[in-house]
PDB file of C-alpha atoms and ligand atoms in Angstrom:
ATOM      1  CA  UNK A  28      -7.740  12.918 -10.440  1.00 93.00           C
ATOM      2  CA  UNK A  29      -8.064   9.574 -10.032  1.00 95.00           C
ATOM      3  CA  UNK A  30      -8.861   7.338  -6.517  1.00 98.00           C
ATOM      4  CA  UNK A  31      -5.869   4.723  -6.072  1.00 98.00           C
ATOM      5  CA  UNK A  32      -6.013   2.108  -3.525  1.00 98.00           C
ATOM      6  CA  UNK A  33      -2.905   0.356  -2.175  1.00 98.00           C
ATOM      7  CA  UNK A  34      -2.570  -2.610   0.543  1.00 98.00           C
ATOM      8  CA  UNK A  35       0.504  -0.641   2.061  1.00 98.00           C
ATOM      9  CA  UNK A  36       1.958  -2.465   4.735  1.00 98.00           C
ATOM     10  CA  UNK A  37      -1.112  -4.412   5.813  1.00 97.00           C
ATOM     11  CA  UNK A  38      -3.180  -1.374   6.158  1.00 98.00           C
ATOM     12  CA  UNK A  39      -5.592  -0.002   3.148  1.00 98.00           C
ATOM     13  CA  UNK A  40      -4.691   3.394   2.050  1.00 98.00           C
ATOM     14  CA  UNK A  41      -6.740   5.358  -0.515  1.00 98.00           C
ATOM     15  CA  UNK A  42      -5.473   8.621  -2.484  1.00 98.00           C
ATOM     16  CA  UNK A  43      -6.974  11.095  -5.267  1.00 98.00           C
ATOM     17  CA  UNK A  44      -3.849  11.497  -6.772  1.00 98.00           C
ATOM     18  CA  UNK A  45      -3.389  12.990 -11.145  1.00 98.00           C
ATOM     19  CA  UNK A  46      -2.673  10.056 -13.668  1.00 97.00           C
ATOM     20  CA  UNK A  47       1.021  10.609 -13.880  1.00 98.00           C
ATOM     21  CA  UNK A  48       1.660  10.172 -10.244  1.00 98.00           C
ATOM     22  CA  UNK A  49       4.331   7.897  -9.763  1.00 98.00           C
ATOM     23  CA  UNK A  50       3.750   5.372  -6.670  1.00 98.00           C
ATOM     24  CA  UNK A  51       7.022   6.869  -5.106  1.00 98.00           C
ATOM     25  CA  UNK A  52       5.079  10.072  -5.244  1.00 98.00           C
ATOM     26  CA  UNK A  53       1.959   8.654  -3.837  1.00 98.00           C
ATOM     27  CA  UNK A  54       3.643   7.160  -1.142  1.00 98.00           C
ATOM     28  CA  UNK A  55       5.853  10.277  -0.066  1.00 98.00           C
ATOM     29  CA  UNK A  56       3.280  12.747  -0.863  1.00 98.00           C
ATOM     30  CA  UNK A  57       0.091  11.185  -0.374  1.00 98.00           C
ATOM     31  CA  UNK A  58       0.258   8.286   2.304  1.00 98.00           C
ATOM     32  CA  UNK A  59       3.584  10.535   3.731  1.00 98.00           C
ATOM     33  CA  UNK A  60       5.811   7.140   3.732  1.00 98.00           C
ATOM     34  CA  UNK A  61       9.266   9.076   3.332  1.00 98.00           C
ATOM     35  CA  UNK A  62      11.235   5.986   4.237  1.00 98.00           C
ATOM     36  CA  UNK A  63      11.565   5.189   0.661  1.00 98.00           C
ATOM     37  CA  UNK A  64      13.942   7.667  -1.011  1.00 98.00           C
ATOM     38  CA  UNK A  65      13.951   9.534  -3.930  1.00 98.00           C
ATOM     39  CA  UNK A  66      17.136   9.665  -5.751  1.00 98.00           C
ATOM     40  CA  UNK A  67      17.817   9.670  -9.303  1.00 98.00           C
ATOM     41  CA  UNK A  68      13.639   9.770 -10.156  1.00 98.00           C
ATOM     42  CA  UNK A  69      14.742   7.638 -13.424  1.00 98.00           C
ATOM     43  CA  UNK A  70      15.306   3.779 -12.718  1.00 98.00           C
ATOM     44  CA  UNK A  71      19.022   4.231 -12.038  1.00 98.00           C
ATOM     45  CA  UNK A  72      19.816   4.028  -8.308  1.00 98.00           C
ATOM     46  CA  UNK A  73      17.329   2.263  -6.354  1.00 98.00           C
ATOM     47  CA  UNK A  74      16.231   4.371  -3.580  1.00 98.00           C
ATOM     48  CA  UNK A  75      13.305   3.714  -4.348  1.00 98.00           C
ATOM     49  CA  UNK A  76      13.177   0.185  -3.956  1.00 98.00           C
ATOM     50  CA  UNK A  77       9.706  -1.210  -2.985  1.00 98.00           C
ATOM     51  CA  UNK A  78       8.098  -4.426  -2.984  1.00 98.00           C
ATOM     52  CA  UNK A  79       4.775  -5.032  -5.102  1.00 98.00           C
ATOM     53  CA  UNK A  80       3.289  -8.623  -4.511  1.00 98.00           C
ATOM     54  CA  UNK A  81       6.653  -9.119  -3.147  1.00 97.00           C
ATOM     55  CA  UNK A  82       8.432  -7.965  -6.295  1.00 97.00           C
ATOM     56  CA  UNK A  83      11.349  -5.662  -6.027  1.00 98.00           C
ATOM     57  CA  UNK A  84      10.231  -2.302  -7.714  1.00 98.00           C
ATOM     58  CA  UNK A  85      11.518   1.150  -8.438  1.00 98.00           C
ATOM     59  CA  UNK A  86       9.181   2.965  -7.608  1.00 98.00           C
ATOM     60  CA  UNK A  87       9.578   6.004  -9.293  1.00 98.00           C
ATOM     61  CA  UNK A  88       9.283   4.010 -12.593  1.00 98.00           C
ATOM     62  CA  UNK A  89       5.635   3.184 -11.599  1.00 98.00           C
ATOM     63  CA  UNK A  90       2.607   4.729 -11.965  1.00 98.00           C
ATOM     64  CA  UNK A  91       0.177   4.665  -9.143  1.00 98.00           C
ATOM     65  CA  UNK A  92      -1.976   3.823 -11.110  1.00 98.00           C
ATOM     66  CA  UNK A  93      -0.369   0.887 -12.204  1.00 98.00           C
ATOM     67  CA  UNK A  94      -0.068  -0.468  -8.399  1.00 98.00           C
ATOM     68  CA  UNK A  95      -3.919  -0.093  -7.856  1.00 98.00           C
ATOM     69  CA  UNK A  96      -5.036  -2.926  -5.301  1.00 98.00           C
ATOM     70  CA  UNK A  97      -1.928  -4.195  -4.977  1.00 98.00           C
ATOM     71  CA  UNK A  98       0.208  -4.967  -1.688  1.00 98.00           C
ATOM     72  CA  UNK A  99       3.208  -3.012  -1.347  1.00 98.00           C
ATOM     73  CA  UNK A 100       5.743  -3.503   1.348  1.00 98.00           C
ATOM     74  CA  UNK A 101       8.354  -0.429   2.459  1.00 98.00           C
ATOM     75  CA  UNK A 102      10.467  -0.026   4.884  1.00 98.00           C
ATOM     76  CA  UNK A 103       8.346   1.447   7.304  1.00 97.00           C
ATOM     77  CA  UNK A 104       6.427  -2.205   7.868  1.00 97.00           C
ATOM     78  CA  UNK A 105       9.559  -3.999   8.319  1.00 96.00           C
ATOM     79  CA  UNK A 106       9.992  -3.173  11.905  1.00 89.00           C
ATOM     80  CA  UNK A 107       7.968  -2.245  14.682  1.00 84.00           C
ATOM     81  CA  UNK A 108       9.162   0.757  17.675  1.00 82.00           C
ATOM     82  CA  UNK A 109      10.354  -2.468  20.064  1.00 88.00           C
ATOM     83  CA  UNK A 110      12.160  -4.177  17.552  1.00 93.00           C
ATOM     84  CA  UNK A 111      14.193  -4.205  14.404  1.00 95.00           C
ATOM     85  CA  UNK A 112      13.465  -6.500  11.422  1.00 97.00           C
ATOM     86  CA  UNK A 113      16.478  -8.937  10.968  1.00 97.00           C
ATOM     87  CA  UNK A 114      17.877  -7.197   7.767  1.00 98.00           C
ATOM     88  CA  UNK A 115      17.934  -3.873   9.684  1.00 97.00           C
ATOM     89  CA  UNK A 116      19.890  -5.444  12.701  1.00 97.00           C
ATOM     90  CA  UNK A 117      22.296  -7.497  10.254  1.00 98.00           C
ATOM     91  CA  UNK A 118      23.189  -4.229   9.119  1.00 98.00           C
ATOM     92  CA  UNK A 119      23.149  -2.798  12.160  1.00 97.00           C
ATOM     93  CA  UNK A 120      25.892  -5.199  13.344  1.00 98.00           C
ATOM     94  CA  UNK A 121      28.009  -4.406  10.588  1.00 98.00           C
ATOM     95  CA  UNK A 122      27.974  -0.917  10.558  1.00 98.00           C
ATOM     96  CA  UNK A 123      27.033  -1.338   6.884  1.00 98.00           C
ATOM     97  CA  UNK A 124      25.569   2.012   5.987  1.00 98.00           C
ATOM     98  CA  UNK A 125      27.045   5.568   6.234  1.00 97.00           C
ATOM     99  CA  UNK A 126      24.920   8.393   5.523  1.00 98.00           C
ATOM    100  CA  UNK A 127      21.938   5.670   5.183  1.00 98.00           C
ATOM    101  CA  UNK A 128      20.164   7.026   2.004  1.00 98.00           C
ATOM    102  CA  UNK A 129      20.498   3.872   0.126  1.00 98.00           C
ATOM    103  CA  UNK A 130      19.417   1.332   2.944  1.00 98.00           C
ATOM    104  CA  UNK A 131      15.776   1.688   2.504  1.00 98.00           C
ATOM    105  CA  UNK A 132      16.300   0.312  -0.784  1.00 98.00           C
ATOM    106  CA  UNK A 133      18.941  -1.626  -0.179  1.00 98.00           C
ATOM    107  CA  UNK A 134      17.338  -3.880   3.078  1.00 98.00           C
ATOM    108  CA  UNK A 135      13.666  -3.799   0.670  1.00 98.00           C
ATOM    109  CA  UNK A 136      15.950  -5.681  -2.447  1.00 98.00           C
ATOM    110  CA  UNK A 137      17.420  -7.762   0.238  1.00 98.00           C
ATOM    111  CA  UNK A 138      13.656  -8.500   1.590  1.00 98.00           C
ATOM    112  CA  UNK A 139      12.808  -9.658  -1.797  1.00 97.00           C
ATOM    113  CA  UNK A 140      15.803 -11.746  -2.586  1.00 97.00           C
ATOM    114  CA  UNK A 141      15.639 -13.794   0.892  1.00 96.00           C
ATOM    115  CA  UNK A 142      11.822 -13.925   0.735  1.00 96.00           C
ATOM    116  CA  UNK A 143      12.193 -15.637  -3.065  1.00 94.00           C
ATOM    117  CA  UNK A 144      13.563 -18.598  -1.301  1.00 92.00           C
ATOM    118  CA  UNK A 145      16.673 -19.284  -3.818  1.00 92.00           C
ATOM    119  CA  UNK A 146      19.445 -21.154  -2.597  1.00 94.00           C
ATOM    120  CA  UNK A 147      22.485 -18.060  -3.167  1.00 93.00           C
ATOM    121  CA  UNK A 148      25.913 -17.253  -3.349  1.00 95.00           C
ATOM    122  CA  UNK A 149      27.914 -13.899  -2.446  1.00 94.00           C
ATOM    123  CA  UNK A 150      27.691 -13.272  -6.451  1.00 94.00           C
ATOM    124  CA  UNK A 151      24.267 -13.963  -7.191  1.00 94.00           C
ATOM    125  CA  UNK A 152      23.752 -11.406  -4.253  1.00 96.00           C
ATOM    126  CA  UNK A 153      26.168  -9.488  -5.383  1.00 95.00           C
ATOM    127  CA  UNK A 154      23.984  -9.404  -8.488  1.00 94.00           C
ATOM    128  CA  UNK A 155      21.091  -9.512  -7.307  1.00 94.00           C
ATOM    129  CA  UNK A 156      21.939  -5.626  -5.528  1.00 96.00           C
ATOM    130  CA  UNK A 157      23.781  -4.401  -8.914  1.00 96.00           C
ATOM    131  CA  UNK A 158      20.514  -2.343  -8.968  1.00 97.00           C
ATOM    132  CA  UNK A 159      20.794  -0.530  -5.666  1.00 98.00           C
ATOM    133  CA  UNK A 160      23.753   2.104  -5.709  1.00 98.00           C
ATOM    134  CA  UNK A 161      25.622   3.735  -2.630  1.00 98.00           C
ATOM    135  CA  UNK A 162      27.795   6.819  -3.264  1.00 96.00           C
ATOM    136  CA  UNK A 163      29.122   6.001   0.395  1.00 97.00           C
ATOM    137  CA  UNK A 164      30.663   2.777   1.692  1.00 96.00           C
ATOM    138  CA  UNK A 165      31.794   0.622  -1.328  1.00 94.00           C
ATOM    139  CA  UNK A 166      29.311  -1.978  -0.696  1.00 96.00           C
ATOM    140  CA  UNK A 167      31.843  -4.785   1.313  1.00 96.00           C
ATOM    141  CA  UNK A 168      29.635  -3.641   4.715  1.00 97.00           C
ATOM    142  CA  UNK A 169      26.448  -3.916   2.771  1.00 98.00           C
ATOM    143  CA  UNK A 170      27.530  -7.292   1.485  1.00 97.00           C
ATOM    144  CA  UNK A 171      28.098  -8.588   4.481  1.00 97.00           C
ATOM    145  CA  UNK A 172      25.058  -7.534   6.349  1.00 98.00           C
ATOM    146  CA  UNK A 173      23.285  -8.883   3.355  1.00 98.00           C
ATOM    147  CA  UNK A 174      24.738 -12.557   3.655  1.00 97.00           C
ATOM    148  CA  UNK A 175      24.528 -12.150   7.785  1.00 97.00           C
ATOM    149  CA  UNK A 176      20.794 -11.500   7.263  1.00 98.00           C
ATOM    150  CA  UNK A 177      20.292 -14.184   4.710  1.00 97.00           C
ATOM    151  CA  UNK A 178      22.067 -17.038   6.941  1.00 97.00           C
ATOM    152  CA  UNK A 179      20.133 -15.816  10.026  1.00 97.00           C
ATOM    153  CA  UNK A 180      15.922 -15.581   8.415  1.00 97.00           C
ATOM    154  CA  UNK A 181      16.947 -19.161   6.037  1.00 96.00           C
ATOM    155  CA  UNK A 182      19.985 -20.782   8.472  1.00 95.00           C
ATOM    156  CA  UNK A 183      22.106 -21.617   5.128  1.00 94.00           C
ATOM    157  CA  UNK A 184      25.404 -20.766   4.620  1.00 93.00           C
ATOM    158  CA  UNK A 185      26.451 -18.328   1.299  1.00 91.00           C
ATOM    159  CA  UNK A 186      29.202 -20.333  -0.651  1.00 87.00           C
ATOM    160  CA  UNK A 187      30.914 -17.686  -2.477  1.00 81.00           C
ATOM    161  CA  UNK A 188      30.068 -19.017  -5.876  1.00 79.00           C
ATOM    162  CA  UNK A 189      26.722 -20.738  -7.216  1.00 72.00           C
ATOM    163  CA  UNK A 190      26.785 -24.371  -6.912  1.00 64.00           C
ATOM    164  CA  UNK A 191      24.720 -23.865 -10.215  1.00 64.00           C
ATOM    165  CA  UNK A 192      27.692 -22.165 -11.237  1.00 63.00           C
ATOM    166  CA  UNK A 193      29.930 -25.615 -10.847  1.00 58.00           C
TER     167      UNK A 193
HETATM  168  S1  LIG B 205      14.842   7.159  -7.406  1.00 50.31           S
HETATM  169 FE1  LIG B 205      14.030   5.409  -8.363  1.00 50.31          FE
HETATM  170  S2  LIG B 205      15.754   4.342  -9.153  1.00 50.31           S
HETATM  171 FE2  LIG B 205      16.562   6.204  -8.383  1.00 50.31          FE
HETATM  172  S1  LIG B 206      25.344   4.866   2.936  1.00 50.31           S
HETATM  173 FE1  LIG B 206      25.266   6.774   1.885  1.00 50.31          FE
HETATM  174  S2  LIG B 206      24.480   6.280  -0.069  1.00 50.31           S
HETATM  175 FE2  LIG B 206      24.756   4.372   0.886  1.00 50.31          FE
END
């Protein structure tokens, strides 16, 4: 066993977890963060989606081990029990999720891609989610909670295509 310490959320959180503990594990299992989903368990889908210094992640492709002291951000430090985080009520709005397995991992890639900073179009968001799959809704609600919550946290408008792309 080996002692793994994550900045989760803000708050330090320490676990004796085996060496091949993934940090999706850890964080279901361990620190009992079952916000982030476990899907596929092999890099495919998404679900899993955390941030690690503010990098998108799958987290099931991840040792624990490999995320010692490091600051990881899920979905359960987005909002607080009074209000929602503005990706959550863009999708909200939109009725953009069905079942609602994918979101968690859908709104923590959107987290990452707004917090970057990049000036983006509907593609390169488009893109940018390729990652994150949804057996559900066919992504055009997703999409558009995705650019609602983009123009609301930077106050820029999505053109559909990259100006880069001109
Ligand atoms: S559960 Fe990690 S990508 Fe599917
Ligand atoms: S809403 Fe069901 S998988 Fe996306």
């Amino acid at each position: 066993m080996t002692d793994i310490t994550l900045t989760v959320n803000g708050e330090e959180r320490t676990a004796s977890v085996p060496p091949e503990t993934t940090l999706l594990k850890m964080l279901r299992e361990d620190l009992n963060l079952t916000g982030t989903k476990l899907g596929c368990d092999v890099g495919d889908c998404g679900a899993c989606t955390v941030l690690v210094d503010g990098i998108a992640v799958n987290a099931c492709l991840m040792l624990a081990g490999q995320a010692n002291g490091k600051k990881i951000e899920t979905i359960e430090g987005l909002s607080t029990m009074e209000e929602y985080h503005p990706i959550q009520k863009a999708f909200e709005e939109v009725a953009a999720l069905q079942c609602g397995f994918c979101g968690p991992g859908m709104i923590m890639s959107t987290k990452a891609m707004i917090d970057q900073g990049d000036d983006l179009s509907k593609q390169d968001i488009r893109d940018a989610l390729s990652g994150n799959l949804c057996r559900c809704t066919g992504y055009t609600k997703i999409i558009d909670g995705v650019i609602d919550a983009y123009e609301e946290i930077t106050g820029k408008k999505v053109p559909e295509i990259s100006p880069r792309a001109a």
